[in-house]
C-alpha positions as a LaTeX table, in Angstrom:
\begin{tabular}{lrrr}
\hline
Residue & $x$ (\AA) & $y$ (\AA) & $z$ (\AA) \\
\hline
Met1 & 0.00 & 0.00 & 0.00 \\
Ala2 & 1.50 & 3.27 & $-1.04$ \\
Pro3 & 1.11 & 6.50 & 0.92 \\
Arg4 & $-0.86$ & 9.25 & $-0.69$ \\
Ala5 & 0.04 & 12.89 & $-0.63$ \\
Ala6 & $-3.45$ & 14.24 & $-0.27$ \\
Ala7 & $-6.86$ & 13.16 & 0.90 \\
Pro8 & $-9.14$ & 11.78 & $-1.80$ \\
Arg9 & $-11.29$ & 14.27 & $-3.64$ \\
Phe10 & $-15.04$ & 14.07 & $-3.27$ \\
Gly11 & $-16.53$ & 12.81 & $-6.51$ \\
Pro12 & $-19.60$ & 11.06 & $-7.96$ \\
Leu13 & $-18.73$ & 7.75 & $-6.23$ \\
Gln14 & $-18.50$ & 9.45 & $-2.83$ \\
Leu15 & $-21.78$ & 11.26 & $-3.55$ \\
Ala16 & $-23.46$ & 7.94 & $-4.36$ \\
Leu17 & $-22.12$ & 6.41 & $-1.13$ \\
Ala18 & $-23.35$ & 9.43 & 0.85 \\
Ala19 & $-26.79$ & 9.03 & $-0.71$ \\
Ala20 & $-26.74$ & 5.31 & 0.08 \\
Gly21 & $-25.82$ & 6.10 & 3.70 \\
Thr22 & $-28.74$ & 8.51 & 3.98 \\
Ala23 & $-31.07$ & 5.91 & 2.45 \\
Ala24 & $-29.75$ & 3.25 & 4.87 \\
Ala25 & $-30.41$ & 5.53 & 7.86 \\
Thr26 & $-33.94$ & 6.14 & 6.61 \\
Leu27 & $-34.50$ & 2.41 & 6.04 \\
Asp28 & $-33.22$ & 1.60 & 9.52 \\
Leu29 & $-35.63$ & 4.14 & 11.02 \\
Cys30 & $-38.52$ & 2.63 & 9.06 \\
Met31 & $-37.54$ & $-0.88$ & 10.17 \\
Asp32 & $-37.55$ & 0.23 & 13.82 \\
Gly33 & $-41.01$ & 1.70 & 13.39 \\
Trp34 & $-42.24$ & $-1.46$ & 11.67 \\
Val35 & $-40.88$ & $-3.69$ & 14.44 \\
Ala36 & $-42.49$ & $-1.51$ & 17.15 \\
Ala37 & $-45.79$ & $-1.55$ & 15.27 \\
Glu38 & $-45.64$ & $-5.36$ & 15.02 \\
Tyr39 & $-45.10$ & $-5.59$ & 18.79 \\
Ala40 & $-48.15$ & $-3.44$ & 19.45 \\
Arg41 & $-50.25$ & $-5.34$ & 16.91 \\
Ser42 & $-49.34$ & $-8.71$ & 18.45 \\
Gly43 & $-50.42$ & $-7.61$ & 21.92 \\
His44 & $-47.08$ & $-6.56$ & 23.43 \\
Pro45 & $-47.37$ & $-2.81$ & 24.05 \\
Gly46 & $-44.57$ & $-2.94$ & 26.62 \\
Trp47 & $-42.06$ & $-4.15$ & 24.03 \\
Ala48 & $-43.31$ & $-1.56$ & 21.56 \\
Ala49 & $-42.93$ & 1.21 & 24.15 \\
Leu50 & $-39.44$ & 0.05 & 25.10 \\
Ser51 & $-38.37$ & $-0.13$ & 21.45 \\
Leu52 & $-39.68$ & 3.37 & 20.75 \\
Ser53 & $-38.11$ & 4.69 & 23.97 \\
Leu54 & $-34.68$ & 3.45 & 22.86 \\
Leu55 & $-35.20$ & 5.08 & 19.48 \\
Val56 & $-36.28$ & 8.42 & 20.98 \\
Ala57 & $-33.46$ & 8.48 & 23.57 \\
Ala58 & $-30.78$ & 7.78 & 20.96 \\
Ser59 & $-32.23$ & 10.34 & 18.57 \\
Ala60 & $-32.47$ & 13.00 & 21.30 \\
Ala61 & $-28.82$ & 12.54 & 22.28 \\
Ala62 & $-27.67$ & 12.72 & 18.64 \\
Gln63 & $-29.84$ & 15.81 & 18.00 \\
Ala64 & $-28.38$ & 17.51 & 21.08 \\
Cys65 & $-24.84$ & 16.89 & 19.80 \\
Ser66 & $-25.77$ & 18.11 & 16.32 \\
Trp67 & $-27.26$ & 21.31 & 17.73 \\
Leu68 & $-24.29$ & 22.01 & 20.00 \\
Trp69 & $-21.88$ & 21.47 & 17.12 \\
Leu70 & $-23.81$ & 23.78 & 14.82 \\
Arg71 & $-23.77$ & 26.51 & 17.45 \\
Ser72 & $-19.99$ & 26.22 & 17.82 \\
Asp73 & $-19.14$ & 25.87 & 14.12 \\
Pro74 & $-17.39$ & 28.71 & 12.23 \\
Pro75 & $-19.99$ & 31.24 & 11.00 \\
Ala76 & $-18.97$ & 30.65 & 7.37 \\
Leu77 & $-19.98$ & 26.99 & 7.62 \\
Arg78 & $-23.28$ & 27.39 & 9.44 \\
Pro79 & $-26.51$ & 26.82 & 7.49 \\
Ser80 & $-27.94$ & 29.97 & 5.93 \\
Met81 & $-31.33$ & 29.67 & 7.61 \\
Pro82 & $-33.02$ & 31.20 & 10.67 \\
Val83 & $-31.83$ & 29.85 & 14.00 \\
Ala84 & $-35.43$ & 29.24 & 15.09 \\
Leu85 & $-36.07$ & 27.00 & 12.08 \\
Leu86 & $-32.83$ & 25.11 & 12.71 \\
Ala87 & $-33.80$ & 24.61 & 16.36 \\
Ala88 & $-37.26$ & 23.40 & 15.29 \\
Leu89 & $-35.71$ & 20.79 & 13.00 \\
His90 & $-33.64$ & 19.43 & 15.89 \\
Leu91 & $-36.62$ & 19.44 & 18.25 \\
Leu92 & $-38.51$ & 17.43 & 15.62 \\
Gln93 & $-35.58$ & 14.96 & 15.58 \\
Leu94 & $-34.69$ & 15.88 & 12.01 \\
Gly95 & $-31.29$ & 17.45 & 12.64 \\
Phe96 & $-29.28$ & 14.45 & 11.45 \\
Phe97 & $-31.31$ & 14.08 & 8.26 \\
Phe98 & $-31.00$ & 17.82 & 7.67 \\
Arg99 & $-27.22$ & 17.41 & 7.84 \\
Cys100 & $-27.37$ & 14.49 & 5.40 \\
Val101 & $-29.50$ & 16.40 & 2.89 \\
Arg102 & $-27.27$ & 19.46 & 3.24 \\
Ala103 & $-24.18$ & 17.32 & 2.63 \\
Leu104 & $-25.80$ & 15.82 & $-0.49$ \\
Met105 & $-26.52$ & 19.32 & $-1.80$ \\
Val106 & $-22.95$ & 20.44 & $-1.18$ \\
Gly107 & $-21.67$ & 17.17 & $-2.68$ \\
Trp108 & $-23.74$ & 17.78 & $-5.80$ \\
Arg109 & $-22.17$ & 21.22 & $-6.19$ \\
Val110 & $-18.73$ & 19.71 & $-5.68$ \\
Cys111 & $-19.29$ & 17.17 & $-8.45$ \\
Trp112 & $-20.98$ & 19.43 & $-10.98$ \\
Gly113 & $-20.33$ & 22.96 & $-9.76$ \\
Lys114 & $-18.09$ & 25.70 & $-11.08$ \\
Ala115 & $-14.37$ & 24.99 & $-11.09$ \\
Glu116 & $-13.45$ & 28.21 & $-9.28$ \\
Glu117 & $-15.69$ & 27.24 & $-6.35$ \\
Glu118 & $-14.56$ & 23.60 & $-6.16$ \\
Glu119 & $-11.81$ & 24.00 & $-3.55$ \\
Glu120 & $-14.08$ & 25.83 & $-1.13$ \\
Glu121 & $-16.85$ & 23.29 & $-1.59$ \\
Gln122 & $-14.39$ & 20.42 & $-1.07$ \\
Arg123 & $-13.45$ & 21.90 & 2.31 \\
His124 & $-17.09$ & 22.40 & 3.18 \\
Met125 & $-17.96$ & 18.83 & 2.21 \\
Ala126 & $-15.10$ & 17.40 & 4.28 \\
Phe127 & $-16.29$ & 19.37 & 7.31 \\
Leu128 & $-19.86$ & 18.10 & 6.95 \\
Ser129 & $-18.97$ & 14.47 & 6.27 \\
His130 & $-16.80$ & 14.16 & 9.40 \\
Asp131 & $-19.64$ & 15.32 & 11.65 \\
Ile132 & $-22.17$ & 13.05 & 9.93 \\
Ser133 & $-19.88$ & 10.06 & 10.45 \\
Met134 & $-19.57$ & 10.81 & 14.16 \\
Leu135 & $-23.30$ & 11.38 & 14.63 \\
Arg136 & $-24.06$ & 8.14 & 12.78 \\
Leu137 & $-21.74$ & 6.28 & 15.15 \\
Phe138 & $-23.40$ & 7.80 & 18.22 \\
Glu139 & $-26.94$ & 7.11 & 17.08 \\
Thr140 & $-26.07$ & 3.59 & 15.95 \\
Phe141 & $-24.66$ & 2.54 & 19.31 \\
Leu142 & $-27.26$ & 4.35 & 21.35 \\
Glu143 & $-30.12$ & 2.87 & 19.34 \\
Asn144 & $-29.13$ & $-0.13$ & 17.22 \\
Thr145 & $-27.16$ & $-2.12$ & 19.79 \\
Pro146 & $-29.88$ & $-1.88$ & 22.51 \\
Gln147 & $-32.48$ & $-2.64$ & 19.83 \\
Leu148 & $-30.48$ & $-5.69$ & 18.77 \\
Thr149 & $-30.34$ & $-6.93$ & 22.34 \\
Leu150 & $-34.09$ & $-6.39$ & 22.75 \\
Leu151 & $-34.85$ & $-8.10$ & 19.44 \\
Leu152 & $-32.75$ & $-11.13$ & 20.33 \\
Tyr153 & $-34.32$ & $-11.30$ & 23.79 \\
Ile154 & $-37.84$ & $-11.26$ & 22.32 \\
Ile155 & $-37.00$ & $-13.91$ & 19.72 \\
Leu156 & $-35.60$ & $-16.17$ & 22.45 \\
Arg157 & $-38.51$ & $-15.43$ & 24.75 \\
Thr158 & $-41.16$ & $-16.25$ & 22.14 \\
Asn159 & $-39.06$ & $-18.95$ & 20.46 \\
Lys160 & $-39.99$ & $-17.63$ & 17.03 \\
Ala161 & $-38.79$ & $-14.91$ & 14.66 \\
Glu162 & $-41.06$ & $-12.72$ & 12.59 \\
Leu163 & $-39.96$ & $-11.36$ & 9.22 \\
Ser164 & $-39.76$ & $-7.83$ & 10.60 \\
Gln165 & $-37.55$ & $-9.02$ & 13.46 \\
Gly166 & $-35.19$ & $-10.90$ & 11.16 \\
Leu167 & $-34.83$ & $-7.95$ & 8.82 \\
Gly168 & $-34.44$ & $-5.59$ & 11.76 \\
Met169 & $-31.62$ & $-7.67$ & 13.25 \\
Gly170 & $-29.85$ & $-7.96$ & 9.92 \\
Thr171 & $-29.93$ & $-4.25$ & 9.17 \\
Ala172 & $-28.97$ & $-3.36$ & 12.75 \\
Phe173 & $-25.91$ & $-5.66$ & 12.78 \\
Leu174 & $-24.75$ & $-4.25$ & 9.46 \\
Cys175 & $-25.33$ & $-0.67$ & 10.61 \\
Val176 & $-23.32$ & $-1.18$ & 13.81 \\
Ser177 & $-20.26$ & $-2.71$ & 12.12 \\
Trp178 & $-20.48$ & $-0.37$ & 9.14 \\
Ser179 & $-20.68$ & 2.73 & 11.36 \\
Leu180 & $-17.41$ & 1.72 & 13.05 \\
Leu181 & $-15.70$ & 1.20 & 9.69 \\
Asp182 & $-17.10$ & 4.46 & 8.31 \\
Tyr183 & $-15.92$ & 6.33 & 11.42 \\
His184 & $-12.41$ & 4.87 & 11.10 \\
Gln185 & $-12.22$ & 5.76 & 7.41 \\
Ser186 & $-13.44$ & 9.27 & 8.21 \\
Leu187 & $-10.65$ & 9.67 & 10.74 \\
Arg188 & $-8.06$ & 8.50 & 8.23 \\
Ser189 & $-9.35$ & 10.85 & 5.54 \\
Phe190 & $-8.60$ & 13.74 & 7.90 \\
Leu191 & $-4.87$ & 12.96 & 7.68 \\
Gln192 & $-2.83$ & 13.90 & 4.67 \\
Asp193 & 0.29 & 11.75 & 5.01 \\
Lys194 & $-0.88$ & 8.21 & 5.60 \\
Tyr195 & $-1.41$ & 4.90 & 3.89 \\
Glu196 & $-4.75$ & 4.22 & 2.29 \\
Leu197 & $-7.17$ & 1.78 & 3.90 \\
Ser198 & $-7.30$ & $-1.05$ & 1.38 \\
Leu199 & $-10.30$ & $-3.23$ & 0.61 \\
Gly200 & $-8.77$ & $-6.16$ & 2.49 \\
Ser201 & $-8.04$ & $-3.99$ & 5.54 \\
Ser202 & $-11.58$ & $-2.65$ & 5.46 \\
Ile203 & $-13.06$ & $-6.16$ & 5.36 \\
Ile204 & $-10.93$ & $-7.35$ & 8.30 \\
Tyr205 & $-11.78$ & $-4.19$ & 10.26 \\
Phe206 & $-15.48$ & $-4.78$ & 9.61 \\
Leu207 & $-15.28$ & $-8.46$ & 10.58 \\
Trp208 & $-13.37$ & $-8.12$ & 13.82 \\
Asn209 & $-15.82$ & $-5.54$ & 15.07 \\
Leu210 & $-18.72$ & $-7.79$ & 14.08 \\
Phe211 & $-17.18$ & $-10.84$ & 15.80 \\
Leu212 & $-16.58$ & $-8.89$ & 19.01 \\
Ile213 & $-20.02$ & $-7.28$ & 19.17 \\
Cys214 & $-22.12$ & $-10.39$ & 18.39 \\
Pro215 & $-21.08$ & $-12.44$ & 21.47 \\
Arg216 & $-21.54$ & $-9.40$ & 23.71 \\
Ile217 & $-25.11$ & $-8.84$ & 22.56 \\
Leu218 & $-25.85$ & $-12.57$ & 22.78 \\
Val219 & $-24.83$ & $-12.97$ & 26.44 \\
Ile220 & $-26.69$ & $-9.82$ & 27.48 \\
Ala221 & $-29.85$ & $-11.13$ & 25.79 \\
Leu222 & $-29.43$ & $-14.54$ & 27.44 \\
Phe223 & $-28.95$ & $-12.93$ & 30.85 \\
Ala224 & $-32.11$ & $-10.87$ & 30.27 \\
Leu225 & $-33.97$ & $-14.05$ & 29.31 \\
Leu226 & $-33.76$ & $-15.29$ & 32.91 \\
Trp227 & $-33.43$ & $-11.99$ & 34.77 \\
Pro228 & $-35.04$ & $-9.18$ & 32.72 \\
Tyr229 & $-34.71$ & $-6.72$ & 35.57 \\
Gly230 & $-31.13$ & $-7.78$ & 36.17 \\
Val231 & $-30.11$ & $-5.97$ & 32.99 \\
Ala232 & $-31.62$ & $-2.81$ & 34.49 \\
Val233 & $-29.00$ & $-3.18$ & 37.23 \\
His234 & $-26.13$ & $-4.50$ & 35.14 \\
Phe235 & $-26.21$ & $-1.81$ & 32.46 \\
Pro236 & $-26.10$ & 1.23 & 34.83 \\
Leu237 & $-23.26$ & $-0.32$ & 36.85 \\
Val238 & $-21.09$ & $-1.11$ & 33.83 \\
Trp239 & $-22.04$ & 2.19 & 32.17 \\
Leu240 & $-21.02$ & 4.11 & 35.31 \\
Ala241 & $-17.67$ & 2.30 & 35.41 \\
Met242 & $-17.07$ & 3.18 & 31.75 \\
Phe243 & $-18.16$ & 6.79 & 32.32 \\
Ile244 & $-15.69$ & 7.18 & 35.18 \\
Trp245 & $-12.95$ & 5.57 & 33.09 \\
Val246 & $-13.61$ & 7.96 & 30.20 \\
Ser247 & $-13.70$ & 10.96 & 32.56 \\
Leu248 & $-10.38$ & 9.98 & 34.13 \\
Gln249 & $-8.79$ & 10.01 & 30.67 \\
Gly250 & $-9.55$ & 13.74 & 30.34 \\
Thr251 & $-11.44$ & 14.02 & 27.07 \\
Asp252 & $-11.70$ & 17.40 & 25.36 \\
Phe253 & $-14.13$ & 16.81 & 22.51 \\
Met254 & $-16.86$ & 19.38 & 23.12 \\
Glu255 & $-16.60$ & 23.13 & 23.64 \\
Ser256 & $-17.51$ & 23.24 & 27.35 \\
Leu257 & $-17.78$ & 21.00 & 30.40 \\
Gly258 & $-21.55$ & 20.42 & 30.25 \\
Pro259 & $-21.63$ & 19.14 & 26.66 \\
Glu260 & $-18.43$ & 17.21 & 27.40 \\
Gln261 & $-20.33$ & 15.21 & 30.01 \\
Leu262 & $-22.90$ & 14.33 & 27.35 \\
Tyr263 & $-20.11$ & 13.13 & 25.06 \\
Arg264 & $-18.59$ & 11.01 & 27.84 \\
Ala265 & $-21.99$ & 9.52 & 28.66 \\
Met266 & $-22.51$ & 8.49 & 25.02 \\
Val267 & $-18.99$ & 7.05 & 24.77 \\
Ala268 & $-19.71$ & 5.03 & 27.92 \\
Val269 & $-22.69$ & 3.45 & 26.12 \\
Ile270 & $-20.44$ & 2.58 & 23.17 \\
Leu271 & $-17.91$ & 1.02 & 25.56 \\
Tyr272 & $-20.65$ & $-1.15$ & 27.05 \\
Phe273 & $-20.76$ & $-2.93$ & 23.68 \\
Ser274 & $-17.50$ & $-2.14$ & 21.85 \\
Trp275 & $-14.02$ & $-0.66$ & 22.20 \\
Phe276 & $-13.69$ & 3.06 & 21.55 \\
Asn277 & $-10.47$ & 5.00 & 22.08 \\
Val278 & $-10.76$ & 8.44 & 23.70 \\
Ala279 & $-7.26$ & 9.20 & 24.98 \\
Gln280 & $-3.88$ & 10.08 & 23.49 \\
Gly281 & $-0.88$ & 7.81 & 23.51 \\
Arg282 & $-0.48$ & 4.07 & 23.09 \\
Thr283 & $-3.75$ & 2.18 & 23.31 \\
Leu284 & $-2.31$ & $-1.32$ & 23.80 \\
Tyr285 & $-2.59$ & $-1.46$ & 27.59 \\
Arg286 & $-5.95$ & 0.31 & 27.70 \\
Ser287 & $-7.25$ & $-2.07$ & 25.05 \\
Ile288 & $-6.03$ & $-5.10$ & 27.00 \\
Ile289 & $-7.68$ & $-3.81$ & 30.18 \\
Tyr290 & $-10.94$ & $-3.10$ & 28.36 \\
His291 & $-11.17$ & $-6.40$ & 26.49 \\
Gly292 & $-10.17$ & $-8.30$ & 29.62 \\
Phe293 & $-12.96$ & $-6.61$ & 31.56 \\
Ile294 & $-15.57$ & $-7.19$ & 28.84 \\
Leu295 & $-14.49$ & $-10.82$ & 28.43 \\
Leu296 & $-14.79$ & $-11.40$ & 32.18 \\
Asp297 & $-18.13$ & $-9.61$ & 32.39 \\
Ser298 & $-19.55$ & $-11.48$ & 29.39 \\
Thr299 & $-18.32$ & $-14.80$ & 30.78 \\
Leu300 & $-20.04$ & $-14.12$ & 34.09 \\
Leu301 & $-23.29$ & $-13.28$ & 32.28 \\
Ala302 & $-23.06$ & $-16.50$ & 30.26 \\
Leu303 & $-22.30$ & $-18.56$ & 33.39 \\
Ala304 & $-25.25$ & $-16.96$ & 35.19 \\
Trp305 & $-27.51$ & $-18.06$ & 32.34 \\
Leu306 & $-26.07$ & $-21.59$ & 32.39 \\
Trp307 & $-26.56$ & $-21.78$ & 36.15 \\
Gly308 & $-30.11$ & $-20.45$ & 36.11 \\
Arg309 & $-31.52$ & $-22.26$ & 33.07 \\
Ala310 & $-33.97$ & $-25.08$ & 33.73 \\
Pro311 & $-33.01$ & $-28.65$ & 32.73 \\
Ser312 & $-36.08$ & $-28.74$ & 30.49 \\
Glu313 & $-35.00$ & $-25.63$ & 28.60 \\
Glu314 & $-36.96$ & $-25.15$ & 25.36 \\
His315 & $-33.92$ & $-23.80$ & 23.53 \\
Pro316 & $-31.55$ & $-26.80$ & 23.15 \\
Tyr317 & $-29.77$ & $-25.03$ & 20.31 \\
Leu318 & $-28.62$ & $-22.27$ & 22.66 \\
Leu319 & $-26.00$ & $-24.40$ & 24.39 \\
Pro320 & $-23.84$ & $-24.86$ & 21.27 \\
Val321 & $-24.47$ & $-21.20$ & 20.37 \\
Val322 & $-23.19$ & $-20.07$ & 23.75 \\
Ser323 & $-20.27$ & $-22.47$ & 23.44 \\
Ala324 & $-19.38$ & $-20.78$ & 20.16 \\
Ala325 & $-19.56$ & $-17.28$ & 21.66 \\
Leu326 & $-16.12$ & $-17.46$ & 23.30 \\
Pro327 & $-14.33$ & $-18.73$ & 20.16 \\
Cys328 & $-16.16$ & $-16.02$ & 18.20 \\
Tyr329 & $-14.90$ & $-13.33$ & 20.59 \\
Leu330 & $-11.37$ & $-14.75$ & 20.53 \\
Leu331 & $-11.53$ & $-14.86$ & 16.72 \\
Gly332 & $-12.50$ & $-11.19$ & 16.76 \\
Leu333 & $-9.53$ & $-10.41$ & 19.00 \\
Gly334 & $-7.29$ & $-12.43$ & 16.68 \\
Leu335 & $-8.51$ & $-10.50$ & 13.64 \\
Lys336 & $-7.98$ & $-7.26$ & 15.52 \\
Val337 & $-4.39$ & $-8.22$ & 16.33 \\
Thr338 & $-3.89$ & $-9.29$ & 12.70 \\
Tyr339 & $-5.26$ & $-5.98$ & 11.47 \\
Tyr340 & $-3.05$ & $-3.82$ & 13.68 \\
Lys341 & 0.05 & $-5.96$ & 13.21 \\
Trp342 & $-0.02$ & $-6.57$ & 9.46 \\
Leu343 & $-2.92$ & $-4.80$ & 7.74 \\
His344 & $-3.21$ & $-1.46$ & 9.51 \\
Pro345 & $-2.17$ & 1.41 & 7.19 \\
Asn346 & 0.11 & 3.07 & 9.72 \\
Val347 & 0.27 & 6.83 & 9.73 \\
Arg348 & 3.47 & 8.06 & 8.17 \\
Val349 & 4.10 & 11.71 & 8.93 \\
Gln350 & 7.23 & 12.80 & 7.11 \\
Gln351 & 9.75 & 14.42 & 9.41 \\
Lys352 & 11.20 & 16.85 & 6.97 \\
Ala353 & 12.00 & 20.32 & 8.18 \\
Arg354 & 9.29 & 21.86 & 6.04 \\
Tyr355 & 6.58 & 20.24 & 8.18 \\
Asp356 & 7.84 & 22.09 & 11.24 \\
Glu357 & 7.10 & 25.35 & 9.50 \\
Val358 & 3.72 & 24.56 & 7.97 \\
Asp359 & 0.40 & 25.26 & 9.61 \\
Ile360 & $-1.34$ & 22.21 & 11.06 \\
Ser361 & $-4.21$ & 22.59 & 8.64 \\
Lys362 & $-1.82$ & 21.63 & 5.82 \\
Val363 & $-0.13$ & 18.80 & 7.72 \\
Val364 & $-3.20$ & 17.09 & 9.11 \\
Val365 & $-5.91$ & 17.89 & 6.59 \\
Gly366 & $-5.78$ & 16.68 & 3.02 \\
Ala367 & $-7.03$ & 19.94 & 1.51 \\
Lys368 & $-4.96$ & 23.13 & 1.57 \\
Phe369 & $-6.99$ & 25.18 & 3.96 \\
Ser370 & $-6.31$ & 28.88 & 3.95 \\
Glu371 & $-7.90$ & 29.47 & 7.35 \\
Pro372 & $-7.56$ & 27.37 & 10.53 \\
Asp373 & $-11.27$ & 27.96 & 11.28 \\
Leu374 & $-12.14$ & 25.68 & 8.37 \\
Val375 & $-10.58$ & 22.73 & 10.17 \\
Asn376 & $-13.11$ & 20.53 & 11.98 \\
Arg377 & $-11.81$ & 20.90 & 15.55 \\
Arg378 & $-13.77$ & 17.89 & 16.78 \\
Met379 & $-12.32$ & 15.53 & 14.20 \\
Gln380 & $-8.91$ & 17.10 & 14.71 \\
Trp381 & $-8.99$ & 16.15 & 18.37 \\
Leu382 & $-10.16$ & 12.61 & 17.59 \\
Val383 & $-7.35$ & 12.14 & 15.06 \\
Gln384 & $-4.85$ & 13.19 & 17.72 \\
Thr385 & $-6.17$ & 10.50 & 20.08 \\
His386 & $-6.25$ & 7.73 & 17.47 \\
Phe387 & $-3.01$ & 8.16 & 15.51 \\
Ala388 & 0.57 & 8.34 & 16.62 \\
Leu389 & 2.20 & 11.47 & 15.21 \\
Ser390 & 5.85 & 12.40 & 15.31 \\
Arg391 & 6.94 & 14.85 & 18.02 \\
Pro392 & 7.14 & 17.92 & 15.70 \\
Ala393 & 3.86 & 17.05 & 14.01 \\
Arg394 & 2.17 & 16.47 & 17.38 \\
Gln395 & 3.30 & 19.88 & 18.60 \\
Asn396 & 2.01 & 21.50 & 15.41 \\
Phe397 & $-1.20$ & 19.54 & 15.85 \\
Leu398 & $-1.68$ & 20.90 & 19.37 \\
Asn399 & $-1.01$ & 24.44 & 18.19 \\
Gly400 & $-3.51$ & 24.02 & 15.37 \\
Ala401 & $-6.15$ & 22.60 & 17.73 \\
Ala402 & $-5.77$ & 25.60 & 20.00 \\
Ala403 & $-6.15$ & 28.00 & 17.07 \\
Ala404 & $-9.17$ & 26.28 & 15.55 \\
\hline
\end{tabular}
């Protein structure tokens, strides 16, 4: 894999993928509504209410982030519409889709606009796409992973799967793994001097996340099958531990302390299901601690189910499934090690003297920004936590983050 000198330009293919992502988000929302309606129709209003509650809570958190980001964005990149209308869209839970539509409009102008405006529109499109990727990740983990757990619990409880449930689980699993891959690719596109993420690397990245998330959701659903209210105790305890861990790492993603607590709370939900790096420096030891904790916690949940299940259990197929959960998780860890050891396109920041004299917006961002304010400060901070930069580049990065 050869390093590239600049981030890829936004073109018709990227516009088609952006449109497909918007369509997928819309389809996922429709599937959630269909599943909730089927619960209500079949005489389970409690399940329908819980499903809709998860959807509303995840959407509200994502809308709050979107609104806070818009209020802190550079004036030149804010939507040219009344603030009251923008606030109304977020109150109606349409902020994310507004961003997607706006990005498609900007992407259209990038692909078929005037040449003299292309560079500015490319910068604008990069700014929008990074935020959409992050919001998609938040909403996916706050909504899809709990929905998956609920769906699996209901299927096991009723010992049957409806068409809507099967389709809902399939789309949710794909959305979760795809959102992680899309987020990682978005981070990499923010760097100029790096190796490209190849198709093979992307597939392995997608698979190891899928193999790690599936066993986690399975054991939580099995635990809920015997002790439904036990999950109401387990989740807050593990979430609180993850929230404290994130807080101790000193994140600086949002503009002020209050919104930062919201960010940490959402990251803690992600960590309940999947690894998510939030701190600078080497992640090896933190990753080992996290995966060791999740493996222990998941094992205890599985053992609790094995201990509490009745001998005349109506789900004989579950025993081999649970037996396969540990190998599946270990396979995911193996693929993760393989990815980072042999397939990861390591960041290669050239240590020539000219980089010490260039503004961070030219070192870190693929496009040649003329103003630091056009750099997405949120993505800039995330890149700093995820990628190891050389000492001069890191210092320039910190200076650029402070100026943005």
